[in-house]
Amino acid sequence: VNPDRLSLNQITVRPWSLEEVVKGCARHGIGSLAVWRDKLAEVGVTRGATMIRDAGLRVSSLCRGGMFTDPAVSAPTALDDNKRAVDEAAALGADVLVLVCGPLQDTDLPAARRRVADGVAALMPYAESAGVMVGIEPLHPMMISERSVVVSLRQANDLVETVGSANLGVVVDAYHVWWDPDLEREIHRATGRVLGYHVSDWLAETTDLLYCRGLMGDGLIDLPGLSAAVEKAGYRGPVEVEILSHELWRRDGDRVLDDVTDRFTRYV
Amino acid sequence: VNPDRLSLNQITVRPWSLEEVVKGCARHGIGSLAVWRDKLAEVGVTRGATMIRDAGLRVSSLCRGGMFTDPAVSAPTALDDNKRAVDEAAALGADVLVLVCGPLQDTDLPAARRRVADGVAALMPYAESAGVMVGIEPLHPMMISERSVVVSLRQANDLVETVGSANLGVVVDAYHVWWDPDLEREIHRATGRVLGYHVSDWLAETTDLLYCRGLMGDGLIDLPGLSAAVEKAGYRGPVEVEILSHELWRRDGDRVLDDVTDRFTRYV
């Protein structure tokens, strides 16, 4: 992958504020950024969008909409929050709004998956009017009770087909999908609808279900093979480095970005 | 599920020796047992088999063969160990030898999966001669670098079809497969080839990738629904309670078995 396509997902340097991330990108020659809504909220959407635009940064994605499955939250309330996420993505000019669809909170998995399908279908007319692309990101099955009942690219592709909006596609995160025997087939099936591609690595000694991702090259994922498959499916946009890692977050942010740019060049 | 079908997988009371487990089954009215090879080795195969037979226990499975993927172990050496596992299963009169196929140890996942397919194919003539049934158990994708590159029932079914032996089938463990959107379809596809069914529960707060399973009823798996699907696929044999849990292993074994029999009646 051409190093110019590197986008920094700001969770990789979680201790930094949005402003520190924007300045860090400049120092390290990184031209794209993925923004998290909680970090954006700290400075406010308008100020955050101005800051990013003034720095000349592209916003590869906004993370995240979704979370349709909480039985304590009504469908209209969940829809409202997702509309706000669409507005924020529009304000930032983000390539895509990422959907993390929501965890399972009881034993009725089919019902939770129906709530997700209904939630995405309800959101898309609004996203279409706003001209915002929306990407369903399947998450690793181990995160089903923490983050997402959408657990495979096949399932995400099925959802995209069922909902049938021109603004809807999928986001491929290496860490979440690399184990899947159907991966190559499903990436091919998503041709033209891949809206984002995220990289990190699966450490052989994974000790935490959420915050134990590795730098590219430190683990077991065949990233060059995956990058080739995603490119063949027509995706030519930014490639986000998104590493959720307690170990990385303890380190100095600039040293982390040194490693990120180096590893991206060598292992993605 | 009829309580008579309860089989105790001995890992659920890991601190106990095989002899203690056999006596524990008698005390708690449990008629079937799943045996682990390391525990069997502690007493020796002949003595262990006699002990189990004298107690009138059925052996629902022997755990485990497989582990075909270690690049440091030659294919013939891996085959030899699997042949010994077949011999032990025959000596115990076990319903099935469970295969845990082996973890990924480098970035070449397709190659590791080919080693598994070759390993199973090489083993089956021996198992057929010995009259031993062999079950491929897909493990949760989060265990790919610890235990198994076979991560879904679909993949296990594909393997069974590819190898094509009358003695080969699949083992369905609720904990490993419950997240799978294709589960119902793949259980149906396995009709007549389901050789074992294991239960435990997925805790909402899972903190360990290997040893954090819950007692039935404490988590998010729809066990009655899964039990019905497995029964519809023709499986009428013992239902193993297999709970790998540091928390449970700290408790008194008899109290654990009280809970196991109670929960089995109410939640499976």
Coordinates of C-alpha atoms in Angstrom, one line a residue:
Chain A
V1 CA 0.0 0.0 0.0
N2 CA 1.3 3.5 -0.9
P3 CA 2.4 5.2 2.3
D4 CA 0.3 8.3 1.2
R5 CA -2.8 6.3 2.0
L6 CA -2.0 6.1 5.7
S7 CA -4.8 7.5 7.9
L8 CA -4.3 7.8 11.6
N9 CA -7.3 6.6 13.6
Q10 CA -7.1 8.8 16.7
I11 CA -7.8 5.9 19.1
T12 CA -4.3 4.7 18.3
V13 CA -3.1 7.7 20.4
R14 CA -6.0 7.8 22.8
P15 CA -4.3 9.9 25.5
W16 CA -4.1 12.8 23.0
S17 CA -6.8 15.4 22.5
L18 CA -8.1 16.1 18.9
E19 CA -5.9 19.1 18.7
E20 CA -2.8 17.1 19.7
V21 CA -3.7 14.5 17.1
V22 CA -4.1 17.1 14.4
K23 CA -0.7 18.6 15.3
G24 CA 0.8 15.1 15.5
C25 CA -0.3 14.2 12.0
A26 CA 1.4 17.4 10.7
R27 CA 4.7 16.5 12.5
H28 CA 4.6 12.9 11.1
G29 CA 3.5 13.8 7.6
I30 CA 0.2 12.0 7.9
G31 CA -2.5 13.4 5.6
S32 CA -5.7 11.7 6.9
L33 CA -7.4 11.2 10.2
A34 CA -10.2 9.1 11.6
V35 CA -12.1 11.0 14.3
W36 CA -14.0 9.6 17.3
R37 CA -17.1 11.3 18.4
D38 CA -16.2 11.6 22.1
K39 CA -12.9 13.3 21.2
L40 CA -14.8 15.6 18.8
A41 CA -17.3 16.5 21.5
E42 CA -14.5 17.6 23.8
V43 CA -13.8 20.6 21.5
G44 CA -17.2 20.9 19.8
V45 CA -18.1 19.9 16.3
T46 CA -17.6 23.3 14.6
R47 CA -14.3 24.0 16.3
G48 CA -13.1 20.5 15.6
A49 CA -14.1 20.6 11.9
T50 CA -12.3 24.0 11.5
M51 CA -9.2 22.7 13.2
I52 CA -9.0 19.7 10.9
R53 CA -9.8 21.7 7.7
D54 CA -7.2 24.3 8.5
A55 CA -4.6 21.6 8.9
G56 CA -5.5 20.3 5.5
L57 CA -6.4 16.9 6.8
R58 CA -8.8 14.5 5.1
V59 CA -11.2 12.7 7.5
S60 CA -11.3 9.1 6.5
S61 CA -14.1 8.2 8.9
L62 CA -16.1 9.2 11.9
C63 CA -16.4 6.6 14.6
R64 CA -19.1 5.8 15.4
G65 CA -22.9 5.5 14.8
G66 CA -24.8 2.3 15.5
M67 CA -25.5 0.9 19.0
F68 CA -29.0 -0.1 18.0
T69 CA -29.4 -3.0 20.4
D70 CA -29.8 -1.6 23.9
P71 CA -33.3 -2.7 25.1
A72 CA -33.4 0.3 27.5
V73 CA -33.1 2.7 24.6
S74 CA -36.1 3.2 22.3
A75 CA -35.6 2.9 18.5
P76 CA -36.4 6.7 18.0
T77 CA -33.8 7.7 20.6
A78 CA -31.2 5.4 19.0
L79 CA -32.2 6.9 15.6
D80 CA -31.8 10.5 16.9
D81 CA -28.2 9.8 18.1
N82 CA -27.4 8.2 14.7
K83 CA -28.8 11.3 12.9
R84 CA -26.5 13.4 15.0
A85 CA -23.6 11.2 14.0
V86 CA -24.6 11.7 10.3
D87 CA -24.6 15.5 10.9
E88 CA -21.2 15.4 12.5
A89 CA -19.8 13.3 9.6
A90 CA -21.2 15.8 7.1
A91 CA -19.7 18.7 9.1
L92 CA -16.3 17.0 9.0
G93 CA -16.7 16.0 5.3
A94 CA -15.8 12.4 6.5
D95 CA -15.5 9.7 3.8
V96 CA -17.7 7.4 5.9
L97 CA -19.6 7.2 9.1
V98 CA -18.7 3.9 10.7
L99 CA -21.5 1.8 12.4
V100 CA -20.7 -0.4 15.4
C101 CA -24.0 -2.0 15.5
G102 CA -24.5 -2.8 19.2
P103 CA -23.9 -5.7 21.6
L104 CA -26.2 -8.5 22.7
Q105 CA -27.7 -7.8 26.1
D106 CA -30.0 -10.8 26.6
T107 CA -30.3 -14.3 25.1
D108 CA -32.3 -13.3 22.0
L109 CA -29.6 -12.9 19.4
P110 CA -32.0 -13.0 16.4
A111 CA -34.1 -10.1 17.9
A112 CA -30.9 -8.0 18.5
R113 CA -29.9 -8.6 14.9
R114 CA -33.4 -7.6 13.7
R115 CA -33.1 -4.4 15.8
V116 CA -29.8 -3.6 13.9
A117 CA -31.4 -4.2 10.5
D118 CA -34.3 -2.0 11.4
G119 CA -32.1 0.7 12.8
V120 CA -29.8 0.8 9.7
A121 CA -32.8 0.9 7.4
A122 CA -34.4 3.7 9.4
L123 CA -31.2 5.8 9.3
M124 CA -30.3 5.5 5.6
P125 CA -32.9 8.0 4.2
Y126 CA -31.4 10.7 6.5
A127 CA -27.8 9.8 5.5
E128 CA -28.8 9.9 1.8
S129 CA -30.3 13.4 2.2
A130 CA -27.1 14.5 4.0
G131 CA -24.9 12.9 1.3
V132 CA -23.1 10.9 4.0
M133 CA -21.8 7.4 3.3
V134 CA -22.4 4.8 6.0
G135 CA -20.3 1.7 6.6
I136 CA -21.2 -1.4 8.6
E137 CA -18.2 -2.6 10.4
P138 CA -18.4 -6.3 11.4
L139 CA -16.6 -6.8 14.7
H140 CA -14.8 -9.9 16.0
P141 CA -17.2 -12.5 17.4
M142 CA -15.5 -12.2 20.8
M143 CA -16.9 -8.7 21.1
I144 CA -20.6 -9.8 20.7
S145 CA -21.5 -8.9 24.2
E146 CA -19.4 -5.8 24.4
R147 CA -19.9 -4.1 21.0
S148 CA -21.6 -5.8 18.1
V149 CA -23.9 -8.6 17.1
V150 CA -22.7 -8.1 13.5
V151 CA -19.7 -10.5 13.6
S152 CA -18.7 -11.4 10.0
L153 CA -18.3 -9.7 6.7
R154 CA -20.8 -12.1 5.2
Q155 CA -23.4 -10.9 7.7
A156 CA -22.5 -7.2 6.9
N157 CA -22.8 -7.9 3.2
D158 CA -26.2 -9.5 3.8
L159 CA -27.4 -6.4 5.7
V160 CA -26.2 -4.1 3.0
E161 CA -28.1 -6.0 0.4
T162 CA -31.2 -6.2 2.6
V163 CA -31.3 -2.5 3.3
G164 CA -30.4 -1.6 -0.2
S165 CA -29.2 2.0 0.0
A166 CA -26.7 3.6 -2.4
N167 CA -25.0 5.2 0.6
L168 CA -24.5 2.0 2.5
G169 CA -21.5 -0.2 2.4
V170 CA -19.0 -2.1 4.6
V171 CA -15.8 -1.3 6.5
V172 CA -13.2 -4.0 6.6
D173 CA -11.1 -4.1 9.7
A174 CA -8.3 -6.6 9.5
Y175 CA -8.4 -7.4 13.2
H176 CA -12.1 -8.2 13.2
V177 CA -12.3 -10.3 10.1
W178 CA -8.9 -12.0 9.4
W179 CA -9.9 -15.4 11.0
D180 CA -12.9 -15.9 8.6
P181 CA -12.6 -18.8 6.1
D182 CA -15.1 -16.9 3.9
L183 CA -13.1 -13.7 4.0
E184 CA -11.8 -13.6 0.4
R185 CA -15.2 -14.5 -1.1
E186 CA -17.0 -11.9 1.0
I187 CA -14.5 -9.2 0.2
H188 CA -15.0 -10.0 -3.5
R189 CA -18.7 -9.9 -2.9
A190 CA -18.4 -6.4 -1.4
T191 CA -16.7 -5.1 -4.6
G192 CA -17.7 -1.4 -5.0
R193 CA -19.2 -1.2 -1.5
V194 CA -16.0 -1.3 0.6
L195 CA -16.0 2.2 2.3
G196 CA -13.1 1.8 4.6
Y197 CA -10.1 -0.5 5.4
H198 CA -8.5 -0.6 8.9
V199 CA -5.2 -2.3 9.9
S200 CA -3.6 -3.5 13.1
D201 CA -2.4 -6.9 14.1
W202 CA -3.5 -10.0 16.1
L203 CA -0.9 -10.8 18.7
A204 CA -0.3 -14.5 19.4
E205 CA -0.6 -13.7 23.1
T206 CA -3.9 -11.9 23.1
T207 CA -4.9 -11.2 26.7
D208 CA -7.7 -8.7 26.4
L209 CA -10.9 -8.9 24.3
L210 CA -10.9 -5.2 23.5
Y211 CA -7.6 -3.5 24.1
C212 CA -4.8 -5.9 23.0
R213 CA -4.2 -5.2 19.4
G214 CA -0.7 -5.1 18.0
L215 CA 1.3 -2.9 15.7
M216 CA 1.3 -4.2 12.1
G217 CA 4.0 -6.8 11.8
D218 CA 3.9 -7.9 15.5
G219 CA 1.2 -10.5 14.9
L220 CA -0.3 -13.2 12.7
I221 CA -2.4 -11.3 10.1
D222 CA -1.4 -11.5 6.5
L223 CA -1.9 -7.8 5.9
P224 CA -0.3 -7.6 2.4
G225 CA -2.7 -10.4 1.3
L226 CA -5.7 -8.7 2.8
S227 CA -4.7 -5.3 1.3
A228 CA -4.5 -6.9 -2.1
A229 CA -8.0 -8.4 -1.7
V230 CA -9.5 -5.1 -0.6
E231 CA -7.8 -3.2 -3.4
K232 CA -9.1 -5.8 -5.9
A233 CA -12.6 -5.1 -4.5
G234 CA -12.2 -1.5 -5.7
Y235 CA -11.2 0.3 -2.5
R236 CA -8.5 2.9 -3.1
G237 CA -9.1 5.3 -0.2
P238 CA -7.3 5.9 3.1
V239 CA -6.1 2.9 5.1
E240 CA -6.6 3.5 8.8
V241 CA -4.3 2.4 11.5
E242 CA -6.6 1.7 14.4
I243 CA -4.8 0.1 17.3
L244 CA -6.7 -0.3 20.6
S245 CA -4.0 -1.2 23.1
H246 CA -3.4 -0.5 26.7
E247 CA 0.3 -1.1 26.1
L248 CA 0.5 1.5 23.3
W249 CA -1.5 4.0 25.2
R250 CA 1.1 4.0 27.9
R251 CA 3.8 5.1 25.5
D252 CA 4.7 8.5 24.2
G253 CA 2.4 9.5 21.3
D254 CA 5.2 10.6 19.0
R255 CA 7.1 7.3 19.4
V256 CA 3.9 5.5 18.6
L257 CA 3.5 7.5 15.4
D258 CA 7.1 6.8 14.5
D259 CA 6.3 3.1 14.7
V260 CA 2.9 3.5 13.0
T261 CA 4.4 5.1 9.9
D262 CA 7.4 2.7 9.8
R263 CA 5.2 -0.4 10.2
F264 CA 2.7 0.8 7.7
T265 CA 5.4 1.1 5.0
R266 CA 6.8 -2.3 5.8
Y267 CA 3.9 -4.5 6.6
V268 CA 0.7 -3.2 5.0
Chain B
V1 CA -33.0 -32.0 27.3
N2 CA -33.6 -35.1 29.4
P3 CA -31.4 -34.9 32.5
D4 CA -30.3 -38.5 31.8
R5 CA -28.3 -37.2 28.9
L6 CA -26.0 -35.1 31.1
S7 CA -22.3 -36.0 30.6
L8 CA -19.6 -34.5 32.8
N9 CA -16.6 -33.2 30.9
Q10 CA -13.9 -33.7 33.4
I11 CA -12.3 -30.3 32.7
T12 CA -15.3 -28.8 34.5
V13 CA -13.7 -30.2 37.7
R14 CA -10.1 -29.8 36.6
P15 CA -8.6 -30.0 40.1
W16 CA -9.9 -33.6 40.4
S17 CA -8.1 -36.7 39.3
L18 CA -9.8 -39.2 37.0
E19 CA -10.6 -41.4 40.0
E20 CA -12.1 -38.5 41.9
V21 CA -14.2 -37.6 38.9
V22 CA -15.5 -41.2 38.5
K23 CA -16.5 -41.2 42.2
G24 CA -18.0 -37.7 41.8
C25 CA -20.2 -38.9 39.0
A26 CA -21.5 -41.8 41.2
R27 CA -22.3 -39.4 44.0
H28 CA -24.2 -37.0 41.7
G29 CA -26.0 -39.6 39.6
I30 CA -24.2 -38.7 36.4
G31 CA -24.0 -41.6 34.0
S32 CA -21.6 -40.3 31.3
L33 CA -18.1 -38.8 31.4
A34 CA -15.8 -37.0 28.9
V35 CA -12.2 -37.9 29.5
W36 CA -9.1 -35.7 28.9
R37 CA -6.0 -37.5 27.7
D38 CA -3.6 -35.8 30.2
K39 CA -5.8 -36.9 33.1
L40 CA -6.0 -40.4 31.7
A41 CA -2.3 -40.5 31.3
E42 CA -1.9 -39.9 35.0
V43 CA -3.4 -43.3 35.9
G44 CA -2.6 -45.1 32.6
V45 CA -5.0 -46.1 29.9
T46 CA -5.7 -49.6 31.1
R47 CA -6.3 -48.7 34.7
G48 CA -8.4 -45.7 33.7
A49 CA -10.5 -47.7 31.3
T50 CA -11.1 -50.4 34.0
M51 CA -12.0 -47.8 36.6
I52 CA -14.6 -46.2 34.3
R53 CA -16.1 -49.5 33.1
D54 CA -16.3 -50.8 36.7
A55 CA -18.3 -47.7 37.6
G56 CA -20.7 -48.3 34.8
L57 CA -20.0 -45.0 33.2
R58 CA -20.4 -44.2 29.5
V59 CA -17.5 -42.3 27.9
S60 CA -19.1 -39.6 25.7
S61 CA -15.8 -38.4 24.3
L62 CA -12.1 -38.4 24.6
C63 CA -10.5 -35.0 24.4
R64 CA -8.4 -34.6 22.3
G65 CA -6.6 -35.4 19.1
G66 CA -5.7 -32.9 16.4
M67 CA -3.0 -30.2 16.8
F68 CA -1.8 -30.7 13.3
T69 CA -0.4 -27.2 12.7
D70 CA 2.8 -27.0 14.7
P71 CA 5.5 -26.3 12.1
A72 CA 8.1 -27.8 14.5
V73 CA 6.3 -31.1 14.5
S74 CA 6.4 -33.3 11.4
A75 CA 3.2 -34.6 9.8
P76 CA 4.2 -38.3 10.7
T77 CA 4.9 -37.3 14.3
A78 CA 1.5 -35.6 14.6
L79 CA -0.2 -38.6 13.0
D80 CA 1.5 -40.9 15.5
D81 CA 0.1 -39.0 18.4
N82 CA -3.4 -39.0 16.8
K83 CA -3.2 -42.7 16.3
R84 CA -2.4 -43.1 20.0
A85 CA -5.5 -40.9 20.7
V86 CA -7.6 -43.3 18.5
D87 CA -6.2 -46.3 20.4
E88 CA -7.1 -44.6 23.7
A89 CA -10.6 -43.8 22.5
A90 CA -11.0 -47.4 21.5
A91 CA -9.8 -48.7 24.9
L92 CA -12.3 -46.5 26.6
G93 CA -15.1 -47.3 24.2
A94 CA -15.6 -43.5 23.8
D95 CA -18.4 -42.4 21.6
V96 CA -16.1 -40.0 19.7
L97 CA -12.6 -38.7 19.7
V98 CA -12.7 -34.9 19.6
L99 CA -10.2 -33.1 17.3
V100 CA -8.9 -29.7 18.3
C101 CA -7.2 -29.0 15.1
G102 CA -4.3 -26.8 16.1
P103 CA -3.5 -23.1 16.3
L104 CA -1.9 -20.7 13.8
Q105 CA 1.7 -20.1 14.5
D106 CA 2.7 -17.8 11.6
T107 CA 1.0 -15.6 9.1
D108 CA 0.1 -18.3 6.6
L109 CA -3.4 -19.2 7.6
P110 CA -4.3 -21.0 4.4
A111 CA -1.3 -23.3 4.8
A112 CA -2.2 -24.1 8.4
R113 CA -5.7 -25.0 7.3
R114 CA -4.3 -27.3 4.6
R115 CA -2.1 -29.0 7.2
V116 CA -5.3 -29.7 9.2
A117 CA -7.1 -31.1 6.2
D118 CA -4.2 -33.3 5.3
G119 CA -3.8 -34.5 8.9
V120 CA -7.5 -35.4 9.3
A121 CA -7.4 -37.3 5.9
A122 CA -4.3 -39.2 7.0
L123 CA -5.8 -40.2 10.3
M124 CA -9.2 -41.5 9.1
P125 CA -8.2 -44.9 7.7
Y126 CA -6.7 -45.8 11.1
A127 CA -9.8 -44.6 12.9
E128 CA -12.0 -46.6 10.6
S129 CA -10.0 -49.8 11.2
A130 CA -10.2 -49.1 14.9
G131 CA -14.0 -48.5 14.7
V132 CA -13.5 -45.1 16.3
M133 CA -15.7 -42.1 15.4
V134 CA -13.8 -38.8 15.1
G135 CA -15.4 -35.4 15.5
I136 CA -14.0 -32.1 14.3
E137 CA -14.8 -29.4 16.9
P138 CA -14.7 -25.9 15.6
L139 CA -13.4 -23.5 18.2
H140 CA -14.2 -19.8 18.8
P141 CA -12.3 -17.6 16.4
M142 CA -10.7 -15.8 19.3
M143 CA -8.8 -19.1 20.0
I144 CA -7.2 -19.2 16.6
S145 CA -3.6 -18.5 17.8
E146 CA -4.1 -20.7 21.0
R147 CA -6.0 -23.8 19.8
S148 CA -7.6 -24.0 16.4
V149 CA -7.6 -22.6 12.9
V150 CA -11.0 -24.4 12.4
V151 CA -13.3 -21.6 13.6
S152 CA -16.8 -22.2 12.4
L153 CA -19.2 -25.1 11.9
R154 CA -19.4 -24.3 8.2
Q155 CA -15.6 -24.8 8.0
A156 CA -15.9 -28.1 9.9
N157 CA -18.7 -29.3 7.7
D158 CA -16.6 -28.4 4.6
L159 CA -13.7 -30.4 6.1
V160 CA -15.9 -33.4 6.8
E161 CA -17.2 -33.3 3.2
T162 CA -13.8 -33.0 1.7
V163 CA -12.3 -35.8 3.7
G164 CA -15.3 -38.0 3.2
S165 CA -15.0 -40.8 5.8
A166 CA -18.0 -42.6 7.3
N167 CA -16.3 -42.3 10.7
L168 CA -15.9 -38.5 10.6
G169 CA -18.4 -35.8 11.8
V170 CA -18.5 -32.7 13.8
V171 CA -18.8 -31.7 17.5
V172 CA -21.0 -28.7 18.4
D173 CA -19.9 -26.8 21.4
A174 CA -22.3 -24.0 22.3
Y175 CA -19.6 -21.7 23.5
H176 CA -17.6 -21.9 20.3
V177 CA -20.3 -21.5 17.8
W178 CA -23.2 -19.6 19.3
W179 CA -22.3 -16.2 17.7
D180 CA -22.5 -17.6 14.2
P181 CA -25.2 -16.1 11.9
D182 CA -25.0 -19.3 9.8
L183 CA -25.4 -21.6 12.8
E184 CA -28.9 -22.9 12.2
R185 CA -28.2 -23.6 8.6
E186 CA -24.9 -25.4 9.3
I187 CA -26.3 -27.5 12.1
H188 CA -29.0 -28.6 9.7
R189 CA -26.3 -29.3 7.1
A190 CA -24.6 -31.5 9.6
T191 CA -27.6 -33.7 10.1
G192 CA -26.5 -37.3 10.8
R193 CA -22.9 -36.2 11.3
V194 CA -23.2 -34.5 14.7
L195 CA -21.1 -36.7 17.0
G196 CA -21.2 -34.6 20.2
Y197 CA -22.9 -31.6 21.8
H198 CA -21.2 -29.5 24.6
V199 CA -22.8 -26.8 26.7
S200 CA -21.7 -24.0 29.0
D201 CA -22.4 -20.3 28.7
W202 CA -20.9 -17.0 27.4
L203 CA -20.6 -14.5 30.2
A204 CA -21.5 -10.9 29.3
E205 CA -18.2 -10.0 31.1
T206 CA -15.8 -12.3 29.5
T207 CA -12.3 -11.4 30.6
D208 CA -10.2 -14.4 29.5
L209 CA -10.0 -15.9 26.0
L210 CA -9.7 -19.5 27.3
Y211 CA -10.8 -19.9 30.9
C212 CA -13.8 -17.7 31.4
R213 CA -16.9 -19.8 30.6
G214 CA -20.0 -19.7 32.7
L215 CA -22.5 -22.1 34.1
M216 CA -25.5 -22.6 31.9
G217 CA -28.0 -19.9 32.6
D218 CA -25.4 -17.3 33.7
G219 CA -24.8 -15.9 30.2
L220 CA -26.2 -15.0 26.8
I221 CA -26.5 -18.3 24.9
D222 CA -30.0 -19.5 24.0
L223 CA -29.2 -23.1 25.0
P224 CA -32.8 -24.5 24.6
G225 CA -32.9 -23.2 21.1
L226 CA -29.5 -24.7 20.3
S227 CA -30.4 -28.0 21.9
A228 CA -33.5 -28.2 19.7
A229 CA -31.5 -27.5 16.6
V230 CA -28.9 -30.2 17.5
E231 CA -31.7 -32.7 18.3
K232 CA -33.4 -31.9 15.0
A233 CA -30.1 -32.7 13.3
G234 CA -30.4 -36.2 14.7
Y235 CA -28.1 -36.1 17.7
R236 CA -29.6 -38.0 20.6
G237 CA -26.4 -38.8 22.6
P238 CA -24.9 -37.5 25.8
V239 CA -24.8 -33.7 26.3
E240 CA -21.4 -32.7 27.8
V241 CA -21.1 -29.9 30.3
E242 CA -17.7 -28.5 29.5
I243 CA -16.8 -25.4 31.5
L244 CA -13.3 -24.1 31.4
S245 CA -13.2 -21.5 34.2
H246 CA -10.6 -20.4 36.7
E247 CA -13.5 -19.2 38.9
L248 CA -15.2 -22.6 39.0
W249 CA -11.9 -24.4 39.5
R250 CA -11.3 -22.6 42.7
R251 CA -14.6 -24.0 44.1
D252 CA -15.3 -27.3 45.8
G253 CA -15.9 -29.9 43.2
D254 CA -19.1 -31.3 44.8
R255 CA -20.6 -27.8 44.9
V256 CA -19.8 -27.4 41.2
L257 CA -21.5 -30.6 40.4
D258 CA -24.6 -29.6 42.4
D259 CA -24.8 -26.5 40.2
V260 CA -24.0 -28.4 37.0
T261 CA -26.9 -30.9 37.5
D262 CA -29.3 -28.2 38.6
R263 CA -28.4 -25.8 35.7
F264 CA -28.5 -28.6 33.2
T265 CA -32.1 -29.4 34.2
R266 CA -33.2 -25.8 34.1
Y267 CA -31.3 -24.2 31.2
V268 CA -30.3 -26.8 28.6

